[in-house]
Amino acid sequence: MIRLKQVSKRYKNSSEDEFALKDCDLTIEEGELVAIVGTSGSGKTTLLNLIGGLDRDYTGEVSVMGRDLAKLGDAELAAFRNREIGFVFQHFNLLDHLTTVENVSLPAYFDRDGKVSAPAKRAAEALTNFGLGDKLDDNPNNLSGGQKQRVAIARALFFKPRLLLCDEPTGSLDTKTGRQIIEMFQALNREGYTIVIITHESRVSEAARRVIRIEDGQIVDDGRVDND
Ligand SMILES: Nc1ncnc2c1ncn2[C@@H]1O[C@H](COP(=O)(O)OP(=O)(O)OP(=O)(O)O)[C@@H](O)[C@H]1O
Ligand SMILES: [Mg+2]
């Protein structure tokens, strides 16, 4: 599902030898639930942004679902991101002036073909399945952190992408709420979604089947966990 070959990344304003990622090789198969761990500044977000096609300024090869991202044009890449990949962030990244239904249906409005049938109905169903049926017309700022993250996950799943990329998805949540979100990811993984989660929290990495550790822009450990 994901293949990186000798991927390096240096941000424009950093010095010649200061790499955010250096010579990374990585393969993630369909159906995996993978945690990426490492200290602050080690390169986790940089790695996830490359996999998600959010940053195309790198060397080496990044392939996702068989597509070499460097070979996609900007519009093609945007469509690929919108349709095939779901993103979940620490701070939810919801639009406060829209309702929850409107937030969840945003991917329909970014869709290139613009022919998604009944996006609001689909969004309302997804929110109802996530226990937010009474919040359909609320603005996200009236919701708790856990509710916001469920809205964000419903949005990420709008087009049923096969891949979910999550950057510290429980980082703004209390322990109990964070656990509920992790259980959601585990359930989604059992349904077949491939999920990559950046985390600082051991309870999240313990839920994963594989933990990749990054230090100073390099993958230093890649272990499968036997937690069955
Ligand atoms: N936009 C940017 N411009 C310049 N340097 C950056 C930029 N984003 C990240 N970096 C640098 O790249 C390195 C890796 O950063 P990255 O954000 O990937 O780390 P991280 O592992 O996600 O850290 P954190 O756990 O704090 O989120 C760091 O040295 C950081 O300072
Ligand atoms: Mg980060």
mmCIF file of C-alpha atoms and ligand atoms in Angstrom:
data_model
loop_
_atom_site.group_PDB
_atom_site.id
_atom_site.type_symbol
_atom_site.label_atom_id
_atom_site.label_comp_id
_atom_site.label_asym_id
_atom_site.label_seq_id
_atom_site.Cartn_x
_atom_site.Cartn_y
_atom_site.Cartn_z
ATOM 1 C CA MET A 1 0.000 0.000 0.000
ATOM 2 C CA ILE A 2 2.862 2.359 0.884
ATOM 3 C CA ARG A 3 6.435 2.109 -0.347
ATOM 4 C CA LEU A 4 9.242 4.557 0.323
ATOM 5 C CA LYS A 5 12.597 4.072 -1.331
ATOM 6 C CA GLN A 6 15.584 6.096 -0.201
ATOM 7 C CA VAL A 7 13.412 9.057 0.699
ATOM 8 C CA SER A 8 15.114 12.183 1.995
ATOM 9 C CA LYS A 9 13.677 15.566 2.832
ATOM 10 C CA ARG A 10 15.376 18.821 3.701
ATOM 11 C CA TYR A 11 13.307 21.940 4.429
ATOM 12 C CA LYS A 12 14.221 24.978 2.382
ATOM 13 C CA ASN A 13 15.386 27.175 5.249
ATOM 14 C CA SER A 14 17.545 24.512 6.899
ATOM 15 C CA SER A 15 21.273 24.070 6.401
ATOM 16 C CA GLU A 16 22.865 21.833 3.772
ATOM 17 C CA ASP A 17 23.264 18.798 5.974
ATOM 18 C CA GLU A 18 20.138 19.202 8.082
ATOM 19 C CA PHE A 19 17.712 16.554 6.908
ATOM 20 C CA ALA A 20 14.222 16.171 8.356
ATOM 21 C CA LEU A 21 14.244 12.686 6.788
ATOM 22 C CA LYS A 22 17.251 10.787 5.516
ATOM 23 C CA ASP A 23 17.366 7.718 3.286
ATOM 24 C CA CYS A 24 14.137 6.194 4.554
ATOM 25 C CA ASP A 25 13.025 2.830 3.203
ATOM 26 C CA LEU A 26 9.632 1.660 4.341
ATOM 27 C CA THR A 27 6.899 -0.679 3.211
ATOM 28 C CA ILE A 28 3.434 -0.797 4.732
ATOM 29 C CA GLU A 29 1.025 -3.456 3.498
ATOM 30 C CA GLU A 30 -2.691 -3.134 3.048
ATOM 31 C CA GLY A 31 -4.559 -3.853 6.281
ATOM 32 C CA GLU A 32 -1.787 -2.870 8.678
ATOM 33 C CA LEU A 33 -2.239 -0.744 11.788
ATOM 34 C CA VAL A 34 1.072 1.006 12.282
ATOM 35 C CA ALA A 35 2.248 3.429 14.962
ATOM 36 C CA ILE A 36 5.051 5.887 14.280
ATOM 37 C CA VAL A 37 6.874 7.015 17.397
ATOM 38 C CA GLY A 38 9.908 9.171 18.122
ATOM 39 C CA THR A 39 10.894 12.303 20.003
ATOM 40 C CA SER A 40 9.718 15.767 19.038
ATOM 41 C CA GLY A 41 11.408 16.943 15.860
ATOM 42 C CA SER A 42 12.448 13.441 14.802
ATOM 43 C CA GLY A 43 10.583 13.636 11.490
ATOM 44 C CA LYS A 44 7.242 11.913 12.113
ATOM 45 C CA THR A 45 4.989 14.593 10.666
ATOM 46 C CA THR A 46 7.386 15.099 7.773
ATOM 47 C CA LEU A 47 7.118 11.385 6.958
ATOM 48 C CA LEU A 48 3.321 11.357 7.180
ATOM 49 C CA ASN A 49 3.034 14.463 4.996
ATOM 50 C CA LEU A 50 5.129 12.788 2.299
ATOM 51 C CA ILE A 51 3.028 9.614 2.410
ATOM 52 C CA GLY A 52 -0.123 11.713 2.227
ATOM 53 C CA GLY A 53 1.060 13.762 -0.733
ATOM 54 C CA LEU A 54 0.867 16.975 1.322
ATOM 55 C CA ASP A 55 4.509 17.739 0.589
ATOM 56 C CA ARG A 56 6.114 16.854 -2.712
ATOM 57 C CA ASP A 57 9.477 18.459 -2.181
ATOM 58 C CA TYR A 58 11.615 15.363 -1.488
ATOM 59 C CA THR A 59 14.098 13.025 -3.104
ATOM 60 C CA GLY A 60 13.645 9.283 -3.516
ATOM 61 C CA GLU A 61 10.427 7.486 -4.305
ATOM 62 C CA VAL A 62 7.081 7.583 -2.515
ATOM 63 C CA SER A 63 4.447 5.194 -3.863
ATOM 64 C CA VAL A 64 0.984 4.937 -2.404
ATOM 65 C CA MET A 65 -1.485 2.350 -3.741
ATOM 66 C CA GLY A 66 0.828 1.735 -6.637
ATOM 67 C CA ARG A 67 1.083 5.364 -7.667
ATOM 68 C CA ASP A 68 4.407 7.162 -7.666
ATOM 69 C CA LEU A 69 3.309 10.470 -6.120
ATOM 70 C CA ALA A 70 6.025 12.442 -7.897
ATOM 71 C CA LYS A 71 4.461 11.470 -11.211
ATOM 72 C CA LEU A 72 1.022 12.874 -10.402
ATOM 73 C CA GLY A 73 0.165 16.420 -11.445
ATOM 74 C CA ASP A 74 -1.054 18.856 -8.807
ATOM 75 C CA ALA A 75 -4.745 18.384 -9.632
ATOM 76 C CA GLU A 76 -4.357 14.615 -9.856
ATOM 77 C CA LEU A 77 -2.568 14.525 -6.515
ATOM 78 C CA ALA A 78 -5.248 16.703 -4.884
ATOM 79 C CA ALA A 79 -7.966 14.388 -6.192
ATOM 80 C CA PHE A 80 -6.025 11.328 -5.039
ATOM 81 C CA ARG A 81 -5.638 12.803 -1.538
ATOM 82 C CA ASN A 82 -9.290 13.759 -1.340
ATOM 83 C CA ARG A 83 -10.644 10.404 -2.525
ATOM 84 C CA GLU A 84 -8.129 7.793 -1.483
ATOM 85 C CA ILE A 85 -6.631 9.024 1.790
ATOM 86 C CA GLY A 86 -8.259 10.143 5.033
ATOM 87 C CA PHE A 87 -6.411 12.557 7.302
ATOM 88 C CA VAL A 88 -6.936 12.993 11.042
ATOM 89 C CA PHE A 89 -5.050 15.619 13.046
ATOM 90 C CA GLN A 90 -4.429 16.458 16.692
ATOM 91 C CA HIS A 91 -6.381 19.708 16.537
ATOM 92 C CA PHE A 92 -9.227 18.226 14.484
ATOM 93 C CA ASN A 93 -8.946 20.899 11.742
ATOM 94 C CA LEU A 94 -12.703 21.432 11.540
ATOM 95 C CA LEU A 95 -14.230 24.627 10.190
ATOM 96 C CA ASP A 96 -16.082 26.311 13.030
ATOM 97 C CA HIS A 97 -18.432 28.349 10.860
ATOM 98 C CA LEU A 98 -19.826 25.188 9.263
ATOM 99 C CA THR A 99 -22.128 22.613 10.864
ATOM 100 C CA THR A 100 -20.876 19.122 11.603
ATOM 101 C CA VAL A 101 -22.747 17.794 8.565
ATOM 102 C CA GLU A 102 -21.136 20.434 6.363
ATOM 103 C CA ASN A 103 -17.710 19.609 7.784
ATOM 104 C CA VAL A 104 -18.139 15.911 7.086
ATOM 105 C CA SER A 105 -19.354 16.560 3.537
ATOM 106 C CA LEU A 106 -16.439 18.869 2.680
ATOM 107 C CA PRO A 107 -14.661 16.152 0.649
ATOM 108 C CA ALA A 108 -17.679 16.120 -1.696
ATOM 109 C CA TYR A 109 -17.136 19.809 -2.449
ATOM 110 C CA PHE A 110 -13.454 19.293 -3.146
ATOM 111 C CA ASP A 111 -14.236 16.417 -5.458
ATOM 112 C CA ARG A 112 -13.053 16.957 -8.978
ATOM 113 C CA ASP A 113 -16.093 15.419 -10.592
ATOM 114 C CA GLY A 114 -18.480 17.262 -8.293
ATOM 115 C CA LYS A 115 -21.070 14.555 -8.749
ATOM 116 C CA VAL A 116 -21.389 13.054 -5.312
ATOM 117 C CA SER A 117 -24.999 12.198 -4.650
ATOM 118 C CA ALA A 118 -26.627 13.441 -1.432
ATOM 119 C CA PRO A 119 -23.451 14.361 0.461
ATOM 120 C CA ALA A 120 -25.357 15.843 3.413
ATOM 121 C CA LYS A 121 -27.381 12.654 3.789
ATOM 122 C CA ARG A 122 -24.239 10.531 3.734
ATOM 123 C CA ALA A 123 -22.586 12.827 6.266
ATOM 124 C CA ALA A 124 -25.618 12.718 8.562
ATOM 125 C CA GLU A 125 -25.650 8.910 8.435
ATOM 126 C CA ALA A 126 -21.960 8.734 9.278
ATOM 127 C CA LEU A 127 -22.362 11.150 12.184
ATOM 128 C CA THR A 128 -25.357 9.216 13.465
ATOM 129 C CA ASN A 129 -23.333 5.986 13.339
ATOM 130 C CA PHE A 130 -20.698 7.728 15.446
ATOM 131 C CA GLY A 131 -23.260 8.690 18.084
ATOM 132 C CA LEU A 132 -23.563 12.301 16.973
ATOM 133 C CA GLY A 133 -27.049 12.157 15.511
ATOM 134 C CA ASP A 134 -28.192 14.981 17.790
ATOM 135 C CA LYS A 135 -25.316 17.261 16.717
ATOM 136 C CA LEU A 136 -25.902 17.403 12.977
ATOM 137 C CA ASP A 137 -26.590 21.141 12.855
ATOM 138 C CA ASP A 138 -24.186 22.179 15.601
ATOM 139 C CA ASN A 139 -20.966 24.055 14.990
ATOM 140 C CA PRO A 140 -17.865 22.124 16.076
ATOM 141 C CA ASN A 141 -16.989 24.714 18.726
ATOM 142 C CA ASN A 142 -20.001 23.502 20.723
ATOM 143 C CA LEU A 143 -18.629 19.955 20.872
ATOM 144 C CA SER A 144 -16.246 18.192 23.242
ATOM 145 C CA GLY A 145 -12.796 17.164 22.034
ATOM 146 C CA GLY A 146 -13.825 13.552 21.555
ATOM 147 C CA GLN A 147 -16.922 14.590 19.629
ATOM 148 C CA LYS A 148 -14.825 16.879 17.420
ATOM 149 C CA GLN A 149 -12.438 14.059 16.677
ATOM 150 C CA ARG A 150 -15.329 11.785 15.739
ATOM 151 C CA VAL A 151 -16.561 14.457 13.329
ATOM 152 C CA ALA A 152 -13.049 14.683 11.889
ATOM 153 C CA ILE A 153 -12.885 10.897 11.483
ATOM 154 C CA ALA A 154 -16.300 10.851 9.798
ATOM 155 C CA ARG A 155 -14.994 13.479 7.378
ATOM 156 C CA ALA A 156 -11.798 11.495 6.763
ATOM 157 C CA LEU A 157 -13.936 8.450 5.932
ATOM 158 C CA PHE A 158 -16.365 10.278 3.646
ATOM 159 C CA PHE A 159 -15.125 8.616 0.457
ATOM 160 C CA LYS A 160 -14.221 5.369 2.248
ATOM 161 C CA PRO A 161 -10.518 5.741 1.521
ATOM 162 C CA ARG A 162 -8.454 2.596 2.075
ATOM 163 C CA LEU A 163 -5.794 4.517 3.967
ATOM 164 C CA LEU A 164 -6.068 6.682 7.104
ATOM 165 C CA LEU A 165 -3.153 8.882 8.163
ATOM 166 C CA CYS A 166 -3.391 10.264 11.693
ATOM 167 C CA ASP A 167 -1.022 12.781 13.308
ATOM 168 C CA GLU A 168 -1.343 12.643 17.109
ATOM 169 C CA PRO A 169 -5.102 11.976 16.949
ATOM 170 C CA THR A 170 -5.406 11.570 20.727
ATOM 171 C CA GLY A 171 -2.947 14.338 21.618
ATOM 172 C CA SER A 172 -5.670 16.782 22.661
ATOM 173 C CA LEU A 173 -7.927 14.285 24.399
ATOM 174 C CA ASP A 174 -8.195 13.022 27.958
ATOM 175 C CA THR A 175 -7.321 9.397 28.685
ATOM 176 C CA LYS A 176 -10.826 7.977 28.487
ATOM 177 C CA THR A 177 -11.779 9.842 25.323
ATOM 178 C CA GLY A 178 -8.446 8.985 23.759
ATOM 179 C CA ARG A 179 -9.090 5.317 24.447
ATOM 180 C CA GLN A 180 -12.456 5.505 22.686
ATOM 181 C CA ILE A 181 -10.790 7.044 19.636
ATOM 182 C CA ILE A 182 -8.115 4.319 19.625
ATOM 183 C CA GLU A 183 -10.863 1.686 19.802
ATOM 184 C CA MET A 184 -12.493 3.327 16.789
ATOM 185 C CA PHE A 185 -9.246 3.027 14.850
ATOM 186 C CA GLN A 186 -8.902 -0.612 15.872
ATOM 187 C CA ALA A 187 -12.453 -1.317 14.706
ATOM 188 C CA LEU A 188 -11.810 0.480 11.406
ATOM 189 C CA ASN A 189 -8.623 -1.542 10.976
ATOM 190 C CA ARG A 190 -10.598 -4.758 11.485
ATOM 191 C CA GLU A 191 -12.951 -3.539 8.744
ATOM 192 C CA GLY A 192 -9.944 -3.376 6.441
ATOM 193 C CA TYR A 193 -8.691 0.186 6.624
ATOM 194 C CA THR A 194 -4.926 0.584 6.588
ATOM 195 C CA ILE A 195 -4.059 3.018 9.377
ATOM 196 C CA VAL A 196 -0.851 4.879 10.199
ATOM 197 C CA ILE A 197 -0.865 6.786 13.498
ATOM 198 C CA ILE A 198 1.814 9.128 14.796
ATOM 199 C CA THR A 199 1.798 9.099 18.554
ATOM 200 C CA HIS A 200 3.688 10.051 21.682
ATOM 201 C CA GLU A 201 1.504 7.832 23.797
ATOM 202 C CA SER A 202 2.405 4.257 24.669
ATOM 203 C CA ARG A 203 -1.264 3.282 24.965
ATOM 204 C CA VAL A 204 -1.682 4.124 21.289
ATOM 205 C CA SER A 205 1.427 2.298 20.116
ATOM 206 C CA GLU A 206 0.414 -0.685 22.245
ATOM 207 C CA ALA A 207 -2.796 -0.879 20.217
ATOM 208 C CA ALA A 208 -0.834 -1.074 16.967
ATOM 209 C CA ARG A 209 0.477 -4.241 15.405
ATOM 210 C CA ARG A 210 3.678 -2.620 14.319
ATOM 211 C CA VAL A 211 5.684 0.239 15.810
ATOM 212 C CA ILE A 212 8.148 2.233 13.734
ATOM 213 C CA ARG A 213 10.566 4.435 15.632
ATOM 214 C CA ILE A 214 12.147 7.458 14.008
ATOM 215 C CA GLU A 215 15.142 9.334 15.373
ATOM 216 C CA ASP A 216 16.838 12.247 13.648
ATOM 217 C CA GLY A 217 15.027 11.586 10.409
ATOM 218 C CA GLN A 218 15.881 7.910 10.220
ATOM 219 C CA ILE A 219 13.937 4.754 10.898
ATOM 220 C CA VAL A 220 15.861 3.158 13.749
ATOM 221 C CA ASP A 221 13.423 0.447 14.762
ATOM 222 C CA ASP A 222 10.586 -1.329 12.993
ATOM 223 C CA GLY A 223 9.016 -3.981 15.133
ATOM 224 C CA ARG A 224 5.918 -6.048 14.867
ATOM 225 C CA VAL A 225 4.046 -6.455 18.120
ATOM 226 C CA ASP A 226 2.358 -9.708 18.951
ATOM 227 C CA ASN A 227 -0.724 -8.433 20.743
ATOM 228 C CA ASP A 228 -3.272 -11.030 19.773
HETATM 229 N N1 LIG B 1 8.006 23.765 7.726
HETATM 230 C C1 LIG B 1 9.223 23.524 8.209
HETATM 231 N N2 LIG B 1 10.263 24.320 7.891
HETATM 232 C C2 LIG B 1 11.499 24.057 8.348
HETATM 233 N N3 LIG B 1 11.814 23.033 9.141
HETATM 234 C C3 LIG B 1 10.827 22.207 9.501
HETATM 235 C C4 LIG B 1 9.482 22.409 9.057
HETATM 236 N N4 LIG B 1 8.705 21.426 9.572
HETATM 237 C C5 LIG B 1 9.538 20.665 10.307
HETATM 238 N N5 LIG B 1 10.799 21.108 10.264
HETATM 239 C C6 LIG B 1 11.979 20.496 10.905
HETATM 240 O O1 LIG B 1 12.096 19.155 10.469
HETATM 241 C C7 LIG B 1 12.401 18.290 11.546
HETATM 242 C C8 LIG B 1 11.318 17.225 11.678
HETATM 243 O O2 LIG B 1 10.101 17.861 12.024
HETATM 244 P P1 LIG B 1 8.724 17.096 12.179
HETATM 245 O O3 LIG B 1 7.659 18.122 12.268
HETATM 246 O O4 LIG B 1 8.608 16.084 11.111
HETATM 247 O O5 LIG B 1 8.924 16.375 13.578
HETATM 248 P P2 LIG B 1 7.910 15.519 14.460
HETATM 249 O O6 LIG B 1 8.569 14.227 14.725
HETATM 250 O O7 LIG B 1 6.572 15.495 13.822
HETATM 251 O O8 LIG B 1 7.855 16.359 15.824
HETATM 252 P P3 LIG B 1 6.643 16.591 16.854
HETATM 253 O O9 LIG B 1 6.564 15.331 17.660
HETATM 254 O O10 LIG B 1 7.083 17.743 17.676
HETATM 255 O O11 LIG B 1 5.409 16.869 16.067
HETATM 256 C C9 LIG B 1 12.570 19.178 12.770
HETATM 257 O O12 LIG B 1 13.933 19.449 12.930
HETATM 258 C C10 LIG B 1 11.806 20.409 12.421
HETATM 259 O O13 LIG B 1 12.346 21.525 13.058
HETATM 260 MG MG MG B 2 4.730 16.250 14.368
#
